[in-house]
C-alpha positions as a Markdown table, in Angstrom:
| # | Residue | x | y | z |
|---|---|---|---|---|
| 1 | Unk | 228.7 | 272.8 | 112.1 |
| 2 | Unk | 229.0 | 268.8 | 111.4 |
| 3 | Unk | 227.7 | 266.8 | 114.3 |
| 4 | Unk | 229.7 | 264.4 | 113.6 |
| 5 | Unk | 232.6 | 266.4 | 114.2 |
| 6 | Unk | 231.2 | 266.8 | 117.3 |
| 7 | Unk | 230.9 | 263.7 | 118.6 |
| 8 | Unk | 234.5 | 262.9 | 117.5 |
| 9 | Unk | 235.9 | 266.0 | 119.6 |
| 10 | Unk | 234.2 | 264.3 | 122.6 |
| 11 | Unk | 235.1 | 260.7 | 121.9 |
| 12 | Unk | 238.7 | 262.0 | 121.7 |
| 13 | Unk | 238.6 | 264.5 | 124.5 |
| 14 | Unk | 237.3 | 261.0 | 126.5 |
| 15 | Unk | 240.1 | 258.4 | 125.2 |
| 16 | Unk | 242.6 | 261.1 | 124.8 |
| 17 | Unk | 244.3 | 259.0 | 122.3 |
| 18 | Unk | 244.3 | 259.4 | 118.8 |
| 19 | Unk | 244.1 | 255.3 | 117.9 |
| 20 | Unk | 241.7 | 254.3 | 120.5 |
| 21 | Unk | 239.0 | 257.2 | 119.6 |
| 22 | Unk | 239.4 | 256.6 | 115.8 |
| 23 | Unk | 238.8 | 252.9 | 116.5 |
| 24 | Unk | 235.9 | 253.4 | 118.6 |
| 25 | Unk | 234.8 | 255.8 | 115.9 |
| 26 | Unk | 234.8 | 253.4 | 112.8 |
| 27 | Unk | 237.2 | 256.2 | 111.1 |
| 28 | Unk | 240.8 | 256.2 | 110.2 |
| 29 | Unk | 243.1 | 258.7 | 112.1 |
| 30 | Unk | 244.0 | 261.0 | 109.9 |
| 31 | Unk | 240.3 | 261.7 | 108.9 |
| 32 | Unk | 240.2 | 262.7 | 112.7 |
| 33 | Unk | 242.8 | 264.2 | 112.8 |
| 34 | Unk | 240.7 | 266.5 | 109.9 |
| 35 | Unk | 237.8 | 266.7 | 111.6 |
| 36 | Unk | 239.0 | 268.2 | 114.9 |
| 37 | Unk | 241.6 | 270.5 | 112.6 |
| 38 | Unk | 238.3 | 271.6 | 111.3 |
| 39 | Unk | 236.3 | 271.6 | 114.3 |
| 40 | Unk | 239.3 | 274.0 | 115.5 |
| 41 | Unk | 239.1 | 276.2 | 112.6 |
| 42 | Unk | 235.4 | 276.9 | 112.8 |
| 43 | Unk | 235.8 | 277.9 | 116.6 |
| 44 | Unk | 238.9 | 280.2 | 116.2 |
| 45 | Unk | 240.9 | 278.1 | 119.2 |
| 46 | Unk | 242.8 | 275.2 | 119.7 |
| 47 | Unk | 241.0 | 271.9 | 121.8 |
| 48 | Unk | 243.9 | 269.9 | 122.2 |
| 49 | Unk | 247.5 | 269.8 | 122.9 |
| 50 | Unk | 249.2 | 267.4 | 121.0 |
| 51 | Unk | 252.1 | 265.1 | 122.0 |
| 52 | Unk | 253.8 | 262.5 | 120.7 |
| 53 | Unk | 251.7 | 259.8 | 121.5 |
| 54 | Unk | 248.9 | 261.1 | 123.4 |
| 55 | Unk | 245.9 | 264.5 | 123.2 |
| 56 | Unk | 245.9 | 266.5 | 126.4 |
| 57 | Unk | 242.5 | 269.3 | 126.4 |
| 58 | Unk | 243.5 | 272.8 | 126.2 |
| 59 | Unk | 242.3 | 275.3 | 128.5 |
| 60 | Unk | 239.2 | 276.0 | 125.1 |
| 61 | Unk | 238.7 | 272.3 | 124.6 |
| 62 | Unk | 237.5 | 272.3 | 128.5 |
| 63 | Unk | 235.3 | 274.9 | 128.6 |
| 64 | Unk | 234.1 | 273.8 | 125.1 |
| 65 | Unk | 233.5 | 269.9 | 125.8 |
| 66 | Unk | 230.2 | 270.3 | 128.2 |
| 67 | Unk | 228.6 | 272.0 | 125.6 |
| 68 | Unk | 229.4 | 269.9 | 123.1 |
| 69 | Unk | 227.5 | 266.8 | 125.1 |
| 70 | Unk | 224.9 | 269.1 | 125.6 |
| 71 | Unk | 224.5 | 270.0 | 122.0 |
| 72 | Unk | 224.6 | 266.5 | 121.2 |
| 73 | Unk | 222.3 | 265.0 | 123.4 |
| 74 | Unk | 219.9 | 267.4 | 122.5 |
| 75 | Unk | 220.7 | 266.8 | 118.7 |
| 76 | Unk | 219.8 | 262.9 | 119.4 |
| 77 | Unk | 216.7 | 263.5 | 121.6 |
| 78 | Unk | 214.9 | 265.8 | 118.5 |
| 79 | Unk | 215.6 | 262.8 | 116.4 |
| 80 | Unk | 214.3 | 260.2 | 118.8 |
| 81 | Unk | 211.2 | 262.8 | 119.3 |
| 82 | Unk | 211.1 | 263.2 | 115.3 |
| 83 | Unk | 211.2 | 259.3 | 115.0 |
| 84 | Unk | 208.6 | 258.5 | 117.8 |
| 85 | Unk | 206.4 | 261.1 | 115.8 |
| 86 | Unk | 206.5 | 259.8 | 112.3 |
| 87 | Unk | 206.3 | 256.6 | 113.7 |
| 88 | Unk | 202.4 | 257.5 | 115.4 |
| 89 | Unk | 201.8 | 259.5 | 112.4 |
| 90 | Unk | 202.0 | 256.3 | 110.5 |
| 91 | Unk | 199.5 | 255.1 | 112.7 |
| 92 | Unk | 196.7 | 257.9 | 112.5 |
| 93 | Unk | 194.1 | 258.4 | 109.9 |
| 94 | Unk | 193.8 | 262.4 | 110.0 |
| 95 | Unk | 190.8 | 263.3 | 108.6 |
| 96 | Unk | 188.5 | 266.4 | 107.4 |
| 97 | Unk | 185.2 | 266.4 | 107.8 |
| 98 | Unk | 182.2 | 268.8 | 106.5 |
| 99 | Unk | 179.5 | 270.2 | 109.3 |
| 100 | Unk | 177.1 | 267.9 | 110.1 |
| 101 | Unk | 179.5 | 264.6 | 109.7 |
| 102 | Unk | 176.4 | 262.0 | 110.5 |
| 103 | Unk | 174.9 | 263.4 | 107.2 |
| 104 | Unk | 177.4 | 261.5 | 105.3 |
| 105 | Unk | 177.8 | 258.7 | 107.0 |
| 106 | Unk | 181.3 | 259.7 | 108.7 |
| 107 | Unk | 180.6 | 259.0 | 112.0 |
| 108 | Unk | 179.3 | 255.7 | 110.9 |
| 109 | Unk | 182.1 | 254.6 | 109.0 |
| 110 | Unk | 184.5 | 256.4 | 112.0 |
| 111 | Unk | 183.7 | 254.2 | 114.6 |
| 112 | Unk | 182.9 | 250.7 | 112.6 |
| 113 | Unk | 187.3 | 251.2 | 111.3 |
| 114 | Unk | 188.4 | 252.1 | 114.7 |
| 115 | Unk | 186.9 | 248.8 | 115.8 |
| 116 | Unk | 188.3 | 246.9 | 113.1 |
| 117 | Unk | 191.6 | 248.5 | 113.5 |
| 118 | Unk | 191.9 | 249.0 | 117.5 |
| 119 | Unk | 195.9 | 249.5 | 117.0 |
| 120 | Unk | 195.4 | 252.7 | 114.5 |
| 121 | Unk | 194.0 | 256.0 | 116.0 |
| 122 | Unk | 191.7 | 258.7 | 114.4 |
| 123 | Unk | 192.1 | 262.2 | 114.5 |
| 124 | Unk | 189.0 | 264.5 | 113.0 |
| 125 | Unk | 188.9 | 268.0 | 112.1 |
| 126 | Unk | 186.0 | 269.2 | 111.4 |
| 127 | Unk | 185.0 | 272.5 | 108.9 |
| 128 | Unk | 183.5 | 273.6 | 105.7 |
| 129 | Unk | 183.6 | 272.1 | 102.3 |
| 130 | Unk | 185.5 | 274.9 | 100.9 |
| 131 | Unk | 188.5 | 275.0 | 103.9 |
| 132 | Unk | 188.6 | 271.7 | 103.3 |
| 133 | Unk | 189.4 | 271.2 | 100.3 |
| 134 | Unk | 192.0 | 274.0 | 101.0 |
| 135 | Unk | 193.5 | 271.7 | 103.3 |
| 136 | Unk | 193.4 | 268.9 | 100.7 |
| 137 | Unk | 195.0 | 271.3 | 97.9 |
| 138 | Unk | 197.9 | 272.3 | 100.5 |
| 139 | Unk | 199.1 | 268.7 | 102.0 |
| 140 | Unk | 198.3 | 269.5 | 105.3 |
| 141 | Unk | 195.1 | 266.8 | 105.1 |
| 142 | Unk | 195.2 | 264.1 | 102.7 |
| 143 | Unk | 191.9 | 262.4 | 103.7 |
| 144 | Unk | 188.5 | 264.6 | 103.7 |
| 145 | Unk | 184.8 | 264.0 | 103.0 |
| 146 | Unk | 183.7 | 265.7 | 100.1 |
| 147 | Unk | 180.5 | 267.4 | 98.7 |
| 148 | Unk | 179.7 | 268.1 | 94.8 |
| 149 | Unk | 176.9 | 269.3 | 93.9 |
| 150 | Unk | 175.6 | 267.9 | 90.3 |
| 151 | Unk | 176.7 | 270.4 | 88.1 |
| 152 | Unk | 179.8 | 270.2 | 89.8 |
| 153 | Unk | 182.7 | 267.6 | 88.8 |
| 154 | Unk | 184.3 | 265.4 | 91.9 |
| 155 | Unk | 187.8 | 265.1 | 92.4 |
| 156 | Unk | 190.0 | 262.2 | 90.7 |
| 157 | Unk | 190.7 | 260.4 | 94.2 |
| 158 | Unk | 187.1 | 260.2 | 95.0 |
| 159 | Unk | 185.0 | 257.0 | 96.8 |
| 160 | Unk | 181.7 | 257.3 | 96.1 |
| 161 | Unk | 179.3 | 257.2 | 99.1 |
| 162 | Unk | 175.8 | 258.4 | 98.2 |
| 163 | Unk | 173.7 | 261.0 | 96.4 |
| 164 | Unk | 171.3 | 263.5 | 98.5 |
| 165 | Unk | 168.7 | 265.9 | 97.6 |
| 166 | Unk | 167.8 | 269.2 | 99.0 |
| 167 | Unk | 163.5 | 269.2 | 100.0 |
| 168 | Unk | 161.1 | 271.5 | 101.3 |
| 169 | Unk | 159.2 | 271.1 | 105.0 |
| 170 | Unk | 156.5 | 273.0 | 105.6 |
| 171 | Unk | 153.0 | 273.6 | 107.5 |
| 172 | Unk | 150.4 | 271.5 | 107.0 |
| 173 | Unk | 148.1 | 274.1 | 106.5 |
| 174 | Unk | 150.5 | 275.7 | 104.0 |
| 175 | Unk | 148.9 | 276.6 | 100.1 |
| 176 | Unk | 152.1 | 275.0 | 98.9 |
| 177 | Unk | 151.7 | 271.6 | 101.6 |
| 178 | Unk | 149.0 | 270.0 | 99.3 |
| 179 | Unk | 151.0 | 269.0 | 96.8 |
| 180 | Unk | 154.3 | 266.5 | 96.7 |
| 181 | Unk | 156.6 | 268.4 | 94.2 |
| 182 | Unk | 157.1 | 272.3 | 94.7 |
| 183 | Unk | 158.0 | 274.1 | 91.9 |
| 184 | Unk | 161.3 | 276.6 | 92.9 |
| 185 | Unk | 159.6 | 279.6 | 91.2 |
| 186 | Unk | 157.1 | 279.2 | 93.5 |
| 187 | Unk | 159.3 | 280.0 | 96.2 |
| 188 | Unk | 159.6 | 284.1 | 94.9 |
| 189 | Unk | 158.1 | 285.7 | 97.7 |
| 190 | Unk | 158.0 | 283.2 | 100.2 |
| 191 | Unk | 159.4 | 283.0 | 103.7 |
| 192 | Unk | 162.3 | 280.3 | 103.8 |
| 193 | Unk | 163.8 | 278.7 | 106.6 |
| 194 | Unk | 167.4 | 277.8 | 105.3 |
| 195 | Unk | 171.0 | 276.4 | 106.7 |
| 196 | Unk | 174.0 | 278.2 | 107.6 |
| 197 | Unk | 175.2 | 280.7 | 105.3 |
| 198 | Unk | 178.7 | 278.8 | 105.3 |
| 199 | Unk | 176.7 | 275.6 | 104.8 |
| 200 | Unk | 177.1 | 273.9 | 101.5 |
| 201 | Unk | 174.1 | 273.4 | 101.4 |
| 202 | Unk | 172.7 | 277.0 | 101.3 |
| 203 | Unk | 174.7 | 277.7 | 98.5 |
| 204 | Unk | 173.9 | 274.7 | 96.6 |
| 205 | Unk | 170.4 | 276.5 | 96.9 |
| 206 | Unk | 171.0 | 280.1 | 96.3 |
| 207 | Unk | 172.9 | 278.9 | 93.8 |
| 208 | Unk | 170.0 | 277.7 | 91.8 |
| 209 | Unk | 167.4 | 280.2 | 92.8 |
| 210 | Unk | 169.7 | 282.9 | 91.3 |
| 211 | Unk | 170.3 | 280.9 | 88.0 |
| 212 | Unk | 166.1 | 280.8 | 87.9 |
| 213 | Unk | 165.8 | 284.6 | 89.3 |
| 214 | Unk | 164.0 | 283.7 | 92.5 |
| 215 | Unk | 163.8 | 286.0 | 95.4 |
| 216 | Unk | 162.5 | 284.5 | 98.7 |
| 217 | Unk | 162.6 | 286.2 | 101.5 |
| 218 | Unk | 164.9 | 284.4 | 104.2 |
| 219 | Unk | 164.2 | 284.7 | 107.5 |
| 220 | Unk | 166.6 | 282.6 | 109.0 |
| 221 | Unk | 169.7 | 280.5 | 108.3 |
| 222 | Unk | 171.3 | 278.7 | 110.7 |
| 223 | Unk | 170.9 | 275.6 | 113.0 |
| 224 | Unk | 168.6 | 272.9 | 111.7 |
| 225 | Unk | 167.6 | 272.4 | 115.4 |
| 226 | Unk | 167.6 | 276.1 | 115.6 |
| 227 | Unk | 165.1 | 275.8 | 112.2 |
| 228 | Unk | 162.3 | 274.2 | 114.2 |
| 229 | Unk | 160.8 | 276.9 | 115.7 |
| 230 | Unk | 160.1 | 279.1 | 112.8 |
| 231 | Unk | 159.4 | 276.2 | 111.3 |
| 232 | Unk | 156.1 | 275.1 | 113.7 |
| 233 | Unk | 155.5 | 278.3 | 114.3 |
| 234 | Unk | 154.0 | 278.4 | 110.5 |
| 235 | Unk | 157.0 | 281.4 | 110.1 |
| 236 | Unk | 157.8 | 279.9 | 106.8 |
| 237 | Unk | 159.4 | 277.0 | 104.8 |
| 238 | Unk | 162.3 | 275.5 | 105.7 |
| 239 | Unk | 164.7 | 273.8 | 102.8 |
| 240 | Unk | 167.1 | 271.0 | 103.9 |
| 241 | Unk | 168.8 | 268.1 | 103.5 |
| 242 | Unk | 166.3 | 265.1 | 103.0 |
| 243 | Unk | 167.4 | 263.3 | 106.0 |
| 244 | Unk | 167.7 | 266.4 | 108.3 |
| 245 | Unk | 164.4 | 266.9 | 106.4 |
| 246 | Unk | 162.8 | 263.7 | 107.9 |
| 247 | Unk | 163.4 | 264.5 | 112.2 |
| 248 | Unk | 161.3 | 267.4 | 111.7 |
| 249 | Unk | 158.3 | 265.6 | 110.5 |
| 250 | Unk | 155.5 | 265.4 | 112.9 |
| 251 | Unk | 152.0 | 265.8 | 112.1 |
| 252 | Unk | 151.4 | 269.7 | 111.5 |
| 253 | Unk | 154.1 | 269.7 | 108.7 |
| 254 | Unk | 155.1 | 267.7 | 105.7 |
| 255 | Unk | 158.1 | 267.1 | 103.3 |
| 256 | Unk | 157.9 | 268.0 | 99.4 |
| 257 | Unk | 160.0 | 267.3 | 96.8 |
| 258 | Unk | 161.8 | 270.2 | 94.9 |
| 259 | Unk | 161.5 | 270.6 | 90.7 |
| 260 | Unk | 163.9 | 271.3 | 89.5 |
| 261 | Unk | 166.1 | 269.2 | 91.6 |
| 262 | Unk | 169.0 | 270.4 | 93.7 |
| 263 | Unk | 170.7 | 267.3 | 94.4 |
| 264 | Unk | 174.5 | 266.6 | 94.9 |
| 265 | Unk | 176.8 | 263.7 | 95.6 |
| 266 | Unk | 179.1 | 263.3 | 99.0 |
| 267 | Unk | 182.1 | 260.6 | 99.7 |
| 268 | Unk | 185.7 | 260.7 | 100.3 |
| 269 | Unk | 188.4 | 262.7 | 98.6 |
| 270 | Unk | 191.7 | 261.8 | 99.1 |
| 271 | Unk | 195.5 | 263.2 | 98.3 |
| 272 | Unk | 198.1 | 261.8 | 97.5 |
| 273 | Unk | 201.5 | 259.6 | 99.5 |
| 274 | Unk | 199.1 | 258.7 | 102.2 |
| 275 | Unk | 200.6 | 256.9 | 104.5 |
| 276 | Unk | 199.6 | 253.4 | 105.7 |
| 277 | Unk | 196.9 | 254.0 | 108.3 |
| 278 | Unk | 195.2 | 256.4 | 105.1 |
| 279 | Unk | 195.5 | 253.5 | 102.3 |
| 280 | Unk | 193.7 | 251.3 | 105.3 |
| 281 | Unk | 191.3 | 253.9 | 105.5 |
| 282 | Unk | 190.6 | 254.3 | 101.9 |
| 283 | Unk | 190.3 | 250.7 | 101.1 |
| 284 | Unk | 187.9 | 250.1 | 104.5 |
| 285 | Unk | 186.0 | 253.0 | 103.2 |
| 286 | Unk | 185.2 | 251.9 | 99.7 |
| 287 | Unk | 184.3 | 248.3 | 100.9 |
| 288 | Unk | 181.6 | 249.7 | 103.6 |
| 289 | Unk | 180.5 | 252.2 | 100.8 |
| 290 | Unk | 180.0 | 249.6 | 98.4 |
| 291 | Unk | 178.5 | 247.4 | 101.5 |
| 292 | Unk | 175.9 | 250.2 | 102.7 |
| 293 | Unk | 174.8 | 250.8 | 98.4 |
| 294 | Unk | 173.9 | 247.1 | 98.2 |
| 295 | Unk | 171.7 | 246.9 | 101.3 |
| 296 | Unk | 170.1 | 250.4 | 100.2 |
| 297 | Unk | 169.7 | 248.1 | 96.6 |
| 298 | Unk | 168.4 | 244.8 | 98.1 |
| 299 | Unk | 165.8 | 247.4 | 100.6 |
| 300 | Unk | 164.3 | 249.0 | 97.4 |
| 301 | Unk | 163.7 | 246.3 | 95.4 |
């Protein structure tokens, strides 16, 4: 049924004249004089009794002319709703992030763009790399941070953030502890301390023990604060993330370096038709990428 049609049923049912509802309508008459005839035919009943001059409602075209307003005003308040909608949608970034988002910076970069752009909103979901990118593949998020690990390629719509590396923590008094680079075949055997199994991490790691053929024996995986009792307790040797690495250090354990190393990069991948608020997003994002690789530059040197 043509809404329009609608609204010219009522706008004549109203003025009751042929001439003053097609003027009020912008149409000609006898094109509203087709839309009611068809109006009429899709309902099965006559609406109005014509006379000469003037439209008179028939008994159907007074039962049916509530329901028409009805249906219209509901018709126009969905598309003020839709409207209002795609108008804030314009104005949020909506954004995936992987567990652990102050690894990456996210939370960082989060906050610093809702401060430079107080009249756009942020909405964050938050899951693993792998529904992510699901999300990514799918439309339903076009902005998400993003996780490769080196042997793995990164998407075409990718900013760059950083590169991280996977170490070991262990006891002090651990054989392995006196020396700063630990050999992965020297884990076969050993007690490991490791992240969630849905962590990317943990299977950046099992990935590469099982391309080497080593078989630790985990003992955990989960929580990295969860981690730090095993971990003091001398249960074993936990692999992380360098700077999740680095809050466990105290003075009974120490941080070694892994050979070969299981590094992997981590930015933002993005989709594409993003809407303004996500092109602001982007762009802000690449400049306080590039901003936060200088500084790390002019520290080192």
């Amino acid at each position: 049924m043509e809404l329009s049609f609608l609204q010219d049923f009522v706008v004549l049912a109203e003025t009751q004249k042929f001439s003053a509802a097609a003027q009020k309508l912008h149409i000609s008459q006898s094109t509203l004089s087709r839309h009611i005839q068809a109006l009429e035919a899709e309902l099965g009943c006559v609406l109005f009794h014509r006379t000469t001059r003037d439209m008179e409602l028939s008994a159907y075209g007074t039962l049916y002319l509530p329901y028409a307003r009805k249906i219209l005003h509901t018709a126009n308040t969905a598309e003020l709703r839709l409207r209002d909608y795609s108008a804030r949608q314009e104005k949020t970034v909506q954004i995936g992030v992987v567990h652990n988002p102050d690894l990456y910076q996210v939370s960082e970069c989060l906050m610093a763009f809702q401060s430079a752009f107080p009249d756009l909103s942020v909405s964050v979901t938050e899951g693993t790399v792998s529904d992510l990118a699901a999300e990514l593949t799918a439309g339903r998020l076009k902005l998400i941070t993003m996780v490769c690990a080196q042997w793995e390629q990164t998407p075409e719509n990718f900013v760059f953030a950083g590169e991280r590396r996977l170490c070991a923590v262990l006891p002090r008094v651990h054989p392995l502890a006196s020396s700063d680079t630990i050999s992965l075949s020297k884990l076969n055997g050993e007690n490991l301390i490791l992240p969630e199994k849905n962590n990317v991490l943990y299977q950046y790691l099992t990935h590469v023990l099982n391309e080497l053929h080593v078989h630790p024996n985990i003992i955990y995986h989960g929580s990295s604060s969860g981690a730090s009792v095993p971990l003091h307790s001398g249960m074993g040797i936990m692999i992380q993330d360098e700077a999740i690495a680095a809050l466990h250090l105290d003075s009974d354990v120490v941080q070694c370096k892994l050979e070969p190393c299981v590094s992997y990069t981590f930015g933002l991948a993005y989709g594409e038709e993003l809407s303004t608020a996500e092109k602001t997003f982007v762009r802000f994002t690449k400049q306080r990428y590039q901003e936060c690789a200088s500084k790390i530059e002019i520290s080192n040197k």
